[in-house]
Each structure stands twice: as C-alpha cells, then as structure tokens.
Coordinates of C-alpha atoms in Angstrom, one line a residue:
M1 CA -75.9 -54.3 43.2
R2 CA -75.6 -54.7 39.5
T3 CA -78.1 -56.7 37.6
P4 CA -77.0 -57.5 34.1
I5 CA -79.5 -58.4 31.5
L6 CA -78.3 -61.8 30.4
T7 CA -81.3 -63.4 28.7
V8 CA -81.2 -63.2 24.9
L9 CA -84.2 -64.7 23.1
T10 CA -84.4 -65.4 19.4
A11 CA -87.5 -65.9 17.4
A12 CA -88.0 -67.8 14.2
L13 CA -91.0 -67.6 12.0
T14 CA -91.9 -70.5 9.7
F15 CA -94.4 -70.3 7.0
A16 CA -96.4 -73.3 5.8
S17 CA -98.9 -73.4 2.9
F18 CA -101.5 -76.1 2.4
G19 CA -103.8 -76.6 -0.6
P20 CA -105.9 -79.2 -2.4
A21 CA -104.3 -82.2 -3.9
S22 CA -104.9 -81.0 -7.5
V23 CA -103.7 -77.5 -8.2
T24 CA -103.0 -75.8 -11.6
Y25 CA -100.0 -73.4 -11.3
A26 CA -99.4 -70.5 -13.6
Q27 CA -96.2 -70.7 -15.6
Q28 CA -93.4 -69.1 -13.7
P29 CA -90.4 -67.3 -15.3
P30 CA -87.1 -69.1 -15.1
P31 CA -85.1 -68.5 -11.9
S32 CA -82.6 -66.4 -13.7
L33 CA -85.3 -63.8 -14.5
L34 CA -86.7 -63.5 -11.0
P35 CA -85.7 -60.5 -8.8
P36 CA -83.1 -61.4 -6.2
F37 CA -84.6 -62.3 -2.7
Q38 CA -83.9 -59.4 -0.3
P39 CA -84.9 -60.5 3.3
R40 CA -85.7 -57.7 5.7
P41 CA -82.5 -57.0 7.8
V42 CA -82.6 -58.2 11.4
A43 CA -82.3 -55.3 13.9
P44 CA -78.7 -55.1 15.2
P45 CA -78.2 -56.4 18.7
E46 CA -77.9 -53.9 21.5
P47 CA -74.9 -53.8 23.8
P48 CA -75.6 -55.2 27.2
V49 CA -76.8 -52.7 29.9
S50 CA -76.8 -53.1 33.6
A51 CA -78.5 -51.1 36.3
T52 CA -77.4 -50.1 39.7
V53 CA -80.4 -50.9 41.9
T54 CA -80.8 -50.1 45.6
R55 CA -83.3 -52.2 47.5
N56 CA -84.5 -49.9 50.3
E57 CA -87.7 -50.7 52.1
P58 CA -88.4 -48.2 54.8
T59 CA -89.0 -49.8 58.1
A60 CA -92.8 -50.2 58.4
L61 CA -94.4 -48.7 61.6
E62 CA -98.0 -49.0 62.8
F63 CA -100.1 -45.8 62.9
T64 CA -100.4 -44.2 66.3
P65 CA -102.2 -40.8 67.0
D66 CA -98.9 -39.1 67.8
K67 CA -97.8 -39.6 64.1
L68 CA -100.6 -37.5 62.8
A69 CA -98.5 -34.5 63.5
R70 CA -95.8 -35.6 61.0
L71 CA -98.3 -35.3 58.1
K72 CA -98.3 -32.2 56.0
V73 CA -101.2 -30.7 54.0
P74 CA -101.3 -27.3 52.1
A75 CA -102.2 -24.2 54.0
G76 CA -105.9 -24.0 54.9
F77 CA -106.4 -27.7 54.9
T78 CA -106.8 -30.0 57.9
L79 CA -106.2 -33.7 58.3
S80 CA -108.2 -36.1 60.6
V81 CA -108.7 -39.8 61.1
M82 CA -112.1 -41.3 60.5
A83 CA -111.3 -45.0 61.3
T84 CA -108.4 -47.2 62.4
G85 CA -108.1 -51.0 62.7
L86 CA -109.6 -51.8 59.3
G87 CA -107.0 -54.3 58.1
N88 CA -105.9 -54.2 54.5
A89 CA -108.2 -51.3 53.6
R90 CA -107.9 -50.7 49.8
M91 CA -110.5 -49.1 47.5
M92 CA -113.7 -47.1 48.5
H93 CA -116.9 -46.2 46.9
V94 CA -119.0 -43.4 48.6
M95 CA -122.8 -43.7 48.3
P96 CA -125.0 -40.5 48.1
D97 CA -126.3 -41.1 51.7
G98 CA -122.7 -41.2 53.0
G99 CA -122.4 -45.0 53.3
I100 CA -119.0 -46.3 52.1
Y101 CA -118.2 -49.7 50.5
L102 CA -114.6 -50.7 51.3
T103 CA -112.6 -53.6 49.8
R104 CA -109.9 -55.5 51.7
R105 CA -107.7 -57.4 49.3
E106 CA -105.8 -59.6 51.7
Q107 CA -109.0 -60.5 53.6
G108 CA -110.9 -61.0 50.3
D109 CA -114.0 -59.1 51.6
V110 CA -116.1 -55.9 51.4
W111 CA -117.2 -53.8 54.4
Y112 CA -119.9 -51.1 54.7
L113 CA -119.2 -48.1 56.9
K114 CA -121.6 -45.3 57.7
D115 CA -121.1 -42.4 60.1
A116 CA -124.7 -42.5 61.5
N117 CA -124.2 -40.0 64.3
N118 CA -122.2 -37.5 62.2
D119 CA -119.3 -37.4 64.6
G120 CA -116.6 -37.7 61.8
K121 CA -115.7 -41.3 62.7
F122 CA -116.6 -44.8 61.7
E123 CA -116.9 -46.5 65.0
A124 CA -117.1 -50.2 65.5
V125 CA -120.9 -50.3 65.6
E126 CA -121.0 -48.3 62.3
R127 CA -119.0 -51.0 60.4
K128 CA -120.2 -54.4 59.0
Q129 CA -118.8 -57.0 56.7
V130 CA -121.2 -57.3 53.7
A131 CA -119.3 -59.8 51.4
Q132 CA -116.6 -62.3 51.8
N133 CA -114.7 -65.2 50.2
M134 CA -113.9 -63.0 47.2
K135 CA -110.2 -63.7 46.4
L136 CA -108.1 -60.6 46.2
A137 CA -111.2 -58.3 46.1
H138 CA -109.9 -54.9 45.0
G139 CA -111.6 -52.4 42.6
L140 CA -115.2 -51.6 42.8
D141 CA -117.9 -49.5 41.3
V142 CA -121.7 -49.0 41.4
K143 CA -124.4 -49.0 38.7
E144 CA -128.1 -49.1 38.8
G145 CA -128.4 -50.4 42.4
K146 CA -125.6 -53.0 42.0
L147 CA -122.1 -53.1 43.4
Y148 CA -119.4 -54.6 41.1
V149 CA -116.1 -55.9 42.6
V150 CA -113.1 -57.2 40.8
G151 CA -110.7 -59.9 42.2
E152 CA -107.8 -61.8 40.7
K153 CA -109.7 -63.4 37.8
T154 CA -113.3 -62.6 38.5
I155 CA -115.7 -59.7 38.5
W156 CA -118.7 -60.2 40.9
V157 CA -122.0 -58.3 41.0
M158 CA -124.3 -57.9 44.0
T159 CA -127.6 -56.1 44.6
M160 CA -127.4 -53.4 47.3
A161 CA -130.0 -52.9 50.0
K162 CA -130.8 -49.5 51.7
D163 CA -128.9 -50.6 54.8
G164 CA -125.8 -51.4 52.8
T165 CA -126.1 -55.1 52.9
L166 CA -125.5 -57.1 49.7
S167 CA -127.0 -60.1 48.0
V168 CA -125.0 -63.2 47.4
P169 CA -122.2 -62.4 44.9
R170 CA -122.7 -63.8 41.4
V171 CA -120.2 -63.9 38.6
F172 CA -120.4 -61.0 36.1
A173 CA -117.3 -62.0 34.1
D174 CA -114.3 -64.2 34.7
Q175 CA -111.3 -66.1 33.3
F176 CA -109.2 -63.0 33.4
P177 CA -105.3 -63.3 33.3
D178 CA -103.2 -64.6 36.2
A179 CA -102.1 -62.0 38.7
G180 CA -98.4 -62.7 39.0
Q181 CA -96.7 -59.8 40.8
H182 CA -99.6 -57.5 40.1
P183 CA -102.8 -58.8 41.7
A184 CA -104.5 -55.4 42.2
R185 CA -107.2 -54.9 39.6
S186 CA -109.5 -51.9 39.0
I187 CA -112.9 -51.3 37.4
H188 CA -115.0 -48.3 36.6
W189 CA -118.1 -47.8 34.6
G190 CA -117.4 -45.4 31.7
P191 CA -119.6 -42.7 30.3
D192 CA -120.4 -45.0 27.4
G193 CA -122.1 -47.5 29.6
F194 CA -119.4 -50.1 29.4
L195 CA -117.3 -51.4 32.2
Y196 CA -113.5 -50.8 32.0
A197 CA -111.1 -53.0 33.9
T198 CA -107.2 -53.0 34.1
F199 CA -105.0 -56.1 34.4
G200 CA -101.3 -55.7 35.1
A201 CA -98.3 -57.5 33.7
T202 CA -97.0 -60.6 35.5
N203 CA -93.4 -59.5 35.1
N204 CA -91.1 -56.6 34.4
D205 CA -89.5 -57.1 31.0
A206 CA -91.3 -59.4 28.6
P207 CA -94.6 -59.7 27.0
T208 CA -96.5 -62.9 27.8
Q209 CA -98.8 -65.2 25.7
N210 CA -102.0 -63.9 27.3
P211 CA -103.3 -60.9 25.2
E212 CA -105.3 -59.5 28.1
E213 CA -102.2 -58.9 30.3
A214 CA -100.8 -55.4 30.7
T215 CA -104.0 -54.0 29.3
M216 CA -107.2 -52.1 29.9
L217 CA -110.3 -54.1 28.9
R218 CA -113.7 -52.8 27.8
I219 CA -116.6 -55.1 28.9
N220 CA -120.1 -54.8 27.6
P221 CA -123.0 -54.2 30.1
N222 CA -123.9 -57.8 30.5
G223 CA -120.3 -59.0 30.9
Q224 CA -120.5 -61.4 28.0
I225 CA -118.2 -59.6 25.5
R226 CA -114.9 -57.9 26.1
E227 CA -112.1 -56.2 24.0
V228 CA -108.6 -55.0 24.6
F229 CA -109.2 -51.3 24.8
A230 CA -105.5 -50.4 25.2
R231 CA -102.3 -52.4 25.7
G232 CA -98.7 -51.9 26.7
L233 CA -99.8 -50.7 30.2
R234 CA -97.6 -52.4 32.8
H235 CA -99.9 -51.7 35.8
T236 CA -102.5 -49.0 35.4
I237 CA -104.6 -49.2 38.6
G238 CA -105.8 -45.6 39.0
F239 CA -107.8 -44.3 36.1
G240 CA -110.8 -42.2 35.3
W241 CA -112.5 -39.7 33.0
H242 CA -112.0 -35.9 33.3
P243 CA -115.4 -34.4 34.5
V244 CA -115.4 -31.8 31.7
T245 CA -113.6 -33.2 28.7
K246 CA -114.4 -36.9 29.4
T247 CA -110.8 -37.7 28.4
L248 CA -109.7 -41.0 29.9
Y249 CA -106.6 -40.7 32.0
G250 CA -104.6 -43.6 33.5
F251 CA -101.6 -43.7 35.9
D252 CA -99.1 -46.4 35.0
Q253 CA -96.5 -48.0 37.3
G254 CA -93.1 -48.3 35.7
S255 CA -90.9 -51.4 35.7
D256 CA -88.7 -52.4 38.7
W257 CA -84.9 -53.2 38.6
H258 CA -84.1 -50.6 35.9
G259 CA -82.3 -48.1 38.2
E260 CA -83.4 -45.5 40.7
N261 CA -84.8 -43.0 38.2
I262 CA -86.2 -44.9 35.3
P263 CA -88.8 -45.6 34.2
P264 CA -90.8 -42.8 35.6
E265 CA -94.4 -43.2 36.8
E266 CA -96.7 -42.1 33.9
M267 CA -99.9 -40.2 33.4
N268 CA -101.4 -41.3 30.1
V269 CA -104.4 -40.3 28.0
I270 CA -105.9 -43.7 27.3
V271 CA -107.2 -44.1 23.7
R272 CA -108.9 -47.1 22.2
G273 CA -106.6 -49.3 20.2
K274 CA -103.4 -47.7 21.2
N275 CA -100.2 -49.3 22.5
Y276 CA -98.4 -47.6 25.4
G277 CA -95.1 -49.2 25.0
W278 CA -94.5 -51.6 27.9
P279 CA -92.1 -53.3 28.3
F280 CA -89.9 -51.7 25.5
C281 CA -90.7 -48.0 26.0
Y282 CA -91.4 -45.6 28.9
G283 CA -92.4 -41.9 29.3
D284 CA -92.5 -40.0 26.0
K285 CA -91.7 -43.0 23.7
N286 CA -88.3 -43.5 25.2
P287 CA -86.7 -46.9 24.6
D288 CA -85.9 -48.8 27.8
P289 CA -82.3 -49.8 27.6
Y290 CA -82.7 -52.6 30.2
V291 CA -85.3 -54.6 28.1
N292 CA -84.0 -57.4 25.8
V293 CA -84.5 -56.4 22.1
G294 CA -84.9 -60.1 21.3
N295 CA -88.4 -59.9 22.7
L296 CA -89.6 -57.3 20.1
P297 CA -92.6 -58.7 18.1
S298 CA -91.0 -57.9 14.8
K299 CA -87.6 -57.2 13.1
I300 CA -87.3 -53.6 14.0
T301 CA -85.2 -51.6 16.4
K302 CA -86.5 -50.6 19.8
A303 CA -86.5 -47.0 18.7
E304 CA -88.6 -47.8 15.7
Y305 CA -91.0 -49.7 17.8
C306 CA -91.3 -47.0 20.4
S307 CA -92.0 -44.3 17.8
G308 CA -95.3 -46.0 17.0
T309 CA -96.5 -46.1 20.6
Q310 CA -98.3 -43.5 22.7
G311 CA -96.1 -41.3 25.0
S312 CA -97.1 -40.1 28.4
V313 CA -98.6 -36.6 29.1
L314 CA -96.9 -36.2 32.5
N315 CA -94.3 -38.2 34.5
Y316 CA -93.7 -38.5 38.2
T317 CA -90.9 -39.8 40.4
A318 CA -89.8 -43.4 39.5
H319 CA -91.2 -46.2 41.6
A320 CA -93.7 -44.0 43.5
A321 CA -96.3 -46.7 42.6
A322 CA -99.6 -44.9 41.7
I323 CA -102.5 -47.1 43.0
D324 CA -105.6 -45.0 42.7
A325 CA -106.8 -41.7 41.2
K326 CA -110.0 -39.6 41.6
F327 CA -111.1 -36.4 39.9
Y328 CA -112.4 -33.7 42.3
T329 CA -115.8 -32.4 41.6
G330 CA -116.9 -31.0 45.0
T331 CA -117.2 -27.5 46.4
Q332 CA -115.7 -28.0 49.8
F333 CA -112.2 -27.3 48.5
P334 CA -111.3 -23.9 46.9
A335 CA -112.5 -23.5 43.3
E336 CA -109.1 -23.9 41.8
F337 CA -109.2 -27.6 42.8
R338 CA -112.3 -28.3 40.8
N339 CA -111.8 -30.9 38.1
D340 CA -108.2 -31.6 39.2
A341 CA -107.2 -35.2 40.1
F342 CA -105.8 -36.7 43.3
V343 CA -103.4 -39.7 43.0
A344 CA -102.4 -42.1 45.8
Y345 CA -98.7 -43.1 45.4
R346 CA -98.3 -46.1 47.6
G347 CA -94.4 -45.9 47.9
S348 CA -91.2 -47.3 46.6
W349 CA -89.0 -50.1 47.8
N350 CA -86.1 -49.7 45.4
R351 CA -84.7 -46.2 45.7
S352 CA -82.0 -44.9 48.0
E353 CA -84.4 -42.0 48.8
P354 CA -87.9 -43.4 48.8
S355 CA -90.5 -42.0 46.5
G356 CA -94.3 -41.9 46.9
Y357 CA -95.9 -42.5 50.4
E358 CA -98.1 -39.6 49.5
I359 CA -101.3 -38.2 48.0
A360 CA -100.5 -35.9 45.0
R361 CA -102.5 -33.4 43.1
V362 CA -102.7 -33.3 39.3
N363 CA -103.1 -29.6 38.3
F364 CA -105.2 -28.9 35.2
D365 CA -105.3 -25.5 33.5
A366 CA -108.1 -23.4 32.2
A367 CA -108.3 -25.5 29.0
N368 CA -108.6 -28.6 31.2
K369 CA -105.2 -29.9 30.2
P370 CA -102.9 -31.5 32.9
T371 CA -99.8 -29.3 33.6
A372 CA -98.1 -30.7 36.7
I373 CA -98.2 -33.3 39.5
T374 CA -97.5 -31.8 42.9
P375 CA -97.5 -33.3 46.5
F376 CA -100.7 -32.8 48.5
V377 CA -100.4 -35.0 51.6
T378 CA -96.9 -35.9 52.6
G379 CA -94.9 -37.0 55.7
F380 CA -95.6 -40.7 55.8
V381 CA -92.0 -41.5 55.1
Y382 CA -89.0 -39.9 56.8
E383 CA -85.4 -40.5 57.7
E384 CA -84.4 -40.8 61.4
N385 CA -80.9 -41.5 62.6
G386 CA -79.8 -42.7 59.2
E387 CA -82.8 -45.1 58.8
W388 CA -85.8 -44.6 56.5
K389 CA -89.1 -45.2 58.2
Q390 CA -92.8 -45.1 57.1
F391 CA -96.1 -45.4 58.8
G392 CA -98.5 -45.5 55.9
R393 CA -99.0 -47.1 52.5
V394 CA -101.8 -45.0 50.9
A395 CA -104.2 -46.8 48.7
G396 CA -107.7 -45.8 47.9
I397 CA -109.1 -42.3 47.3
A398 CA -112.7 -41.1 47.4
Q399 CA -114.7 -37.9 47.6
Y400 CA -116.9 -37.8 50.6
T401 CA -120.5 -36.5 50.4
D402 CA -119.5 -33.0 51.8
G403 CA -116.7 -32.6 49.3
S404 CA -113.9 -33.5 51.6
L405 CA -111.3 -36.1 50.4
L406 CA -110.9 -39.5 52.0
F407 CA -108.0 -41.9 51.5
T408 CA -106.9 -45.2 53.0
D409 CA -103.7 -46.6 54.5
D410 CA -103.8 -50.4 53.8
Q411 CA -100.9 -51.0 56.1
S412 CA -102.5 -49.9 59.4
G413 CA -106.1 -50.0 58.2
V414 CA -106.7 -46.2 58.5
I415 CA -109.1 -43.9 56.7
Y416 CA -108.0 -40.3 56.6
R417 CA -110.1 -37.3 55.8
V418 CA -108.8 -33.9 54.3
R419 CA -111.0 -30.8 54.7
Y420 CA -110.5 -27.2 53.7
T421 CA -111.0 -24.9 56.7
G422 CA -109.3 -21.8 55.4
G423 CA -107.2 -21.6 58.5
N424 CA -110.2 -21.1 60.8

C-alpha cells in the first residue's frame, strides 16, 4: 500500500508595530540611498515521497504454560513465570522488602504484590488492589515514603503503608498534554531531586501547538513548577540514568507509516535544552523524507534543521516499540551485565517481518559507553504455516530484590522472571 504525502502547509508571518500617539522619528535617507531589500530565500520544495507500508499485526494468542518452551534466553539463564491473570500489567516498582507496585493502564489502577511464602509466585492471596479510578495509570516511582503515578494528564501522589496499602491519591501535578495516539507516560525521580516525565506526540508527522508534547519535562519537588527539559522526542517511555556516569538515556519510538525500516528506534543521550529532531529528523540527524517540509518552523531546508538537532547514540530495528528500560545494578547476573541496560520492545504492527516482542540488552564498554543493543529474551513472535503469531507484548521491567530480572506481558497479564543459574 502506498501512502503519498499530500498535505502541503504554508505559513505566513505578519509583523505589527504599535507605539504611542506622538512619536518623533529620526530623519531617514531618501529611498534611493537605502540598501535594496533582500528577503531570506524560502527553502525549495521537496519532491513528493511515498512509502510502501505493510500492516502486519501478528495473531495474538493467550499465554499458556506450554508456550514457555518457545522462549529463549542466553546460556546459563532460566526463565519462569511468577504470576498470570493480571490483566493489562504495565510498569513495576520493586520495594526493598520485595513488595511490588504494578500499574494497569487499561484498568486505571495500582496493585501490590508480595511473595510472602517465598515460593517464587504471586498467588491470588498475595495480590491486592491499592488504588483505582486513575485514568490511564502507567509510569510510577517512589520517593520518601510516597508512591507517584502518572496517568493521561495527571501525576498523583500517595503515602505508602508497611503492608503496601496507599492513602487516597492526591494531585501532585496536572494539566499535561492530550494523549492522542500515545497515552503511555513515564516518570522517574532524577539524581538532582527533580521529577522527570515524558509525554509523547499525538501524531506521526507534525508539531502541535502544545509546547509540552513530544518532550521530557522536569518538575520541581513540590509539583508546582515545570520546564521542557528536552524536545523533539516522539515517544520516549523508557529512560533512566546510568548508575556510574549518571548520564540520562532515553529510548524513543520512531514514526509509523514511513516504511518498514525507517525511522529506526533510537537510544539517545538526553541533555537539557536539546532538540532531538522529531518529526523532521531521525537517527543520527537524518532528514525524514516522508515529513512535509512546509511544517518546518523557519525558512530553512530540512537538512539544515536536522544539523542543529541531537543525533542518536544507538539505533534498533524500526517499529520495535521500546516501552521501558532499566539499568542492571545487581549481582545475581554475571559481572559483565553490571551497569548494562535492559529494554522492553513491545513489538511492531507494520513490518512484513515483525520486530520487537522481546527484551534486549544494551551493552556498555569498560568506559561506560553504550556499544550495541542485542536480543536477550526472544521467542514471543513466530511464523507458523505462513502466519505470524505472538503470545506476549512485553512492557515493564524491574530488578527484583535478589538481582533477578522481572518483566511484564500486558496482553496476557503475566510477570516473568529471569535468573542466572550457570547451567546448574
């Protein structure tokens, strides 16, 4: 299917000056002596470009125990299931005592899970709903005995009790941008004591009037003041600070309907005040040929605009849809995993060969620089008799108290656990 880019927008800028009724003007030279007016040239129009796009949503299957054998992990690791039947299980936060707060976006609530008998499972009696009526509840974090949860337009805060129960939610900050096609928001408290929150774009190809869309925001500790920390980020849900360098990394989802292989999924170093290019640029400052140049904010070419933006540090397969990321600081995994990151790629719907549906590892070198993104847990998507099928849309990632890795499947409501056993 070809999708031509037909919309051409033009922008005009009108200047008006206002002054008091009585003004004394300096004498001007005659018009013949003034330099000729030389307006800045308008960027030349770009030729129309169309993309060949395949809509291919693998058939969704429920998780059943027999499917566990399809999943692959690196040698020495084992995979188990800690819980099923959790509904739209999204993001997790692990408490020091092993209790886990879990958001469910579709249900708009928060659950508390704790493996009280240490059998490696969250049974029905070890789960309880602790907050509800929170529209599109998604990202969460903890600070000074309080749980913070972000929904579509609101961040709530609740006091935590020792048994995991929560006080009545109160508004910490609100009036955030409309969700549009990207209702998943994330929050994390930064090393500087400020709360960072990401709000995706409402569309694929055009900036909107709300300056807080497609941004990362920085919010002061009382929720009263906020700033646009970085912009041009289409949908950065997974982000965090490297444990050693404290560099802030974010994983951005590229636009849809631009072909099978562009734009790639990006890993960016997020720096205050910088522009990361969406919707005009992708990857390492590459102009996106499928975005209308008429939407540029000034009379420059797309290449000129992109040259002034921030490029990605690593890229991954297009449309894999990064949805969460966590740095590993535990000791349960081998030492070479320490300070690496794990990313949940929820999975594509618009590639002939699906991408994502996996947990990937971001390898960092001895200098704590990212070098590669490699698959870690795979097998959720497969082809059978000419038909693509999948039985898991991975979502949230968390490091458990023993250093094992947890991740959710929000399609079947499963929490998986990865441990290193060394083959024993």
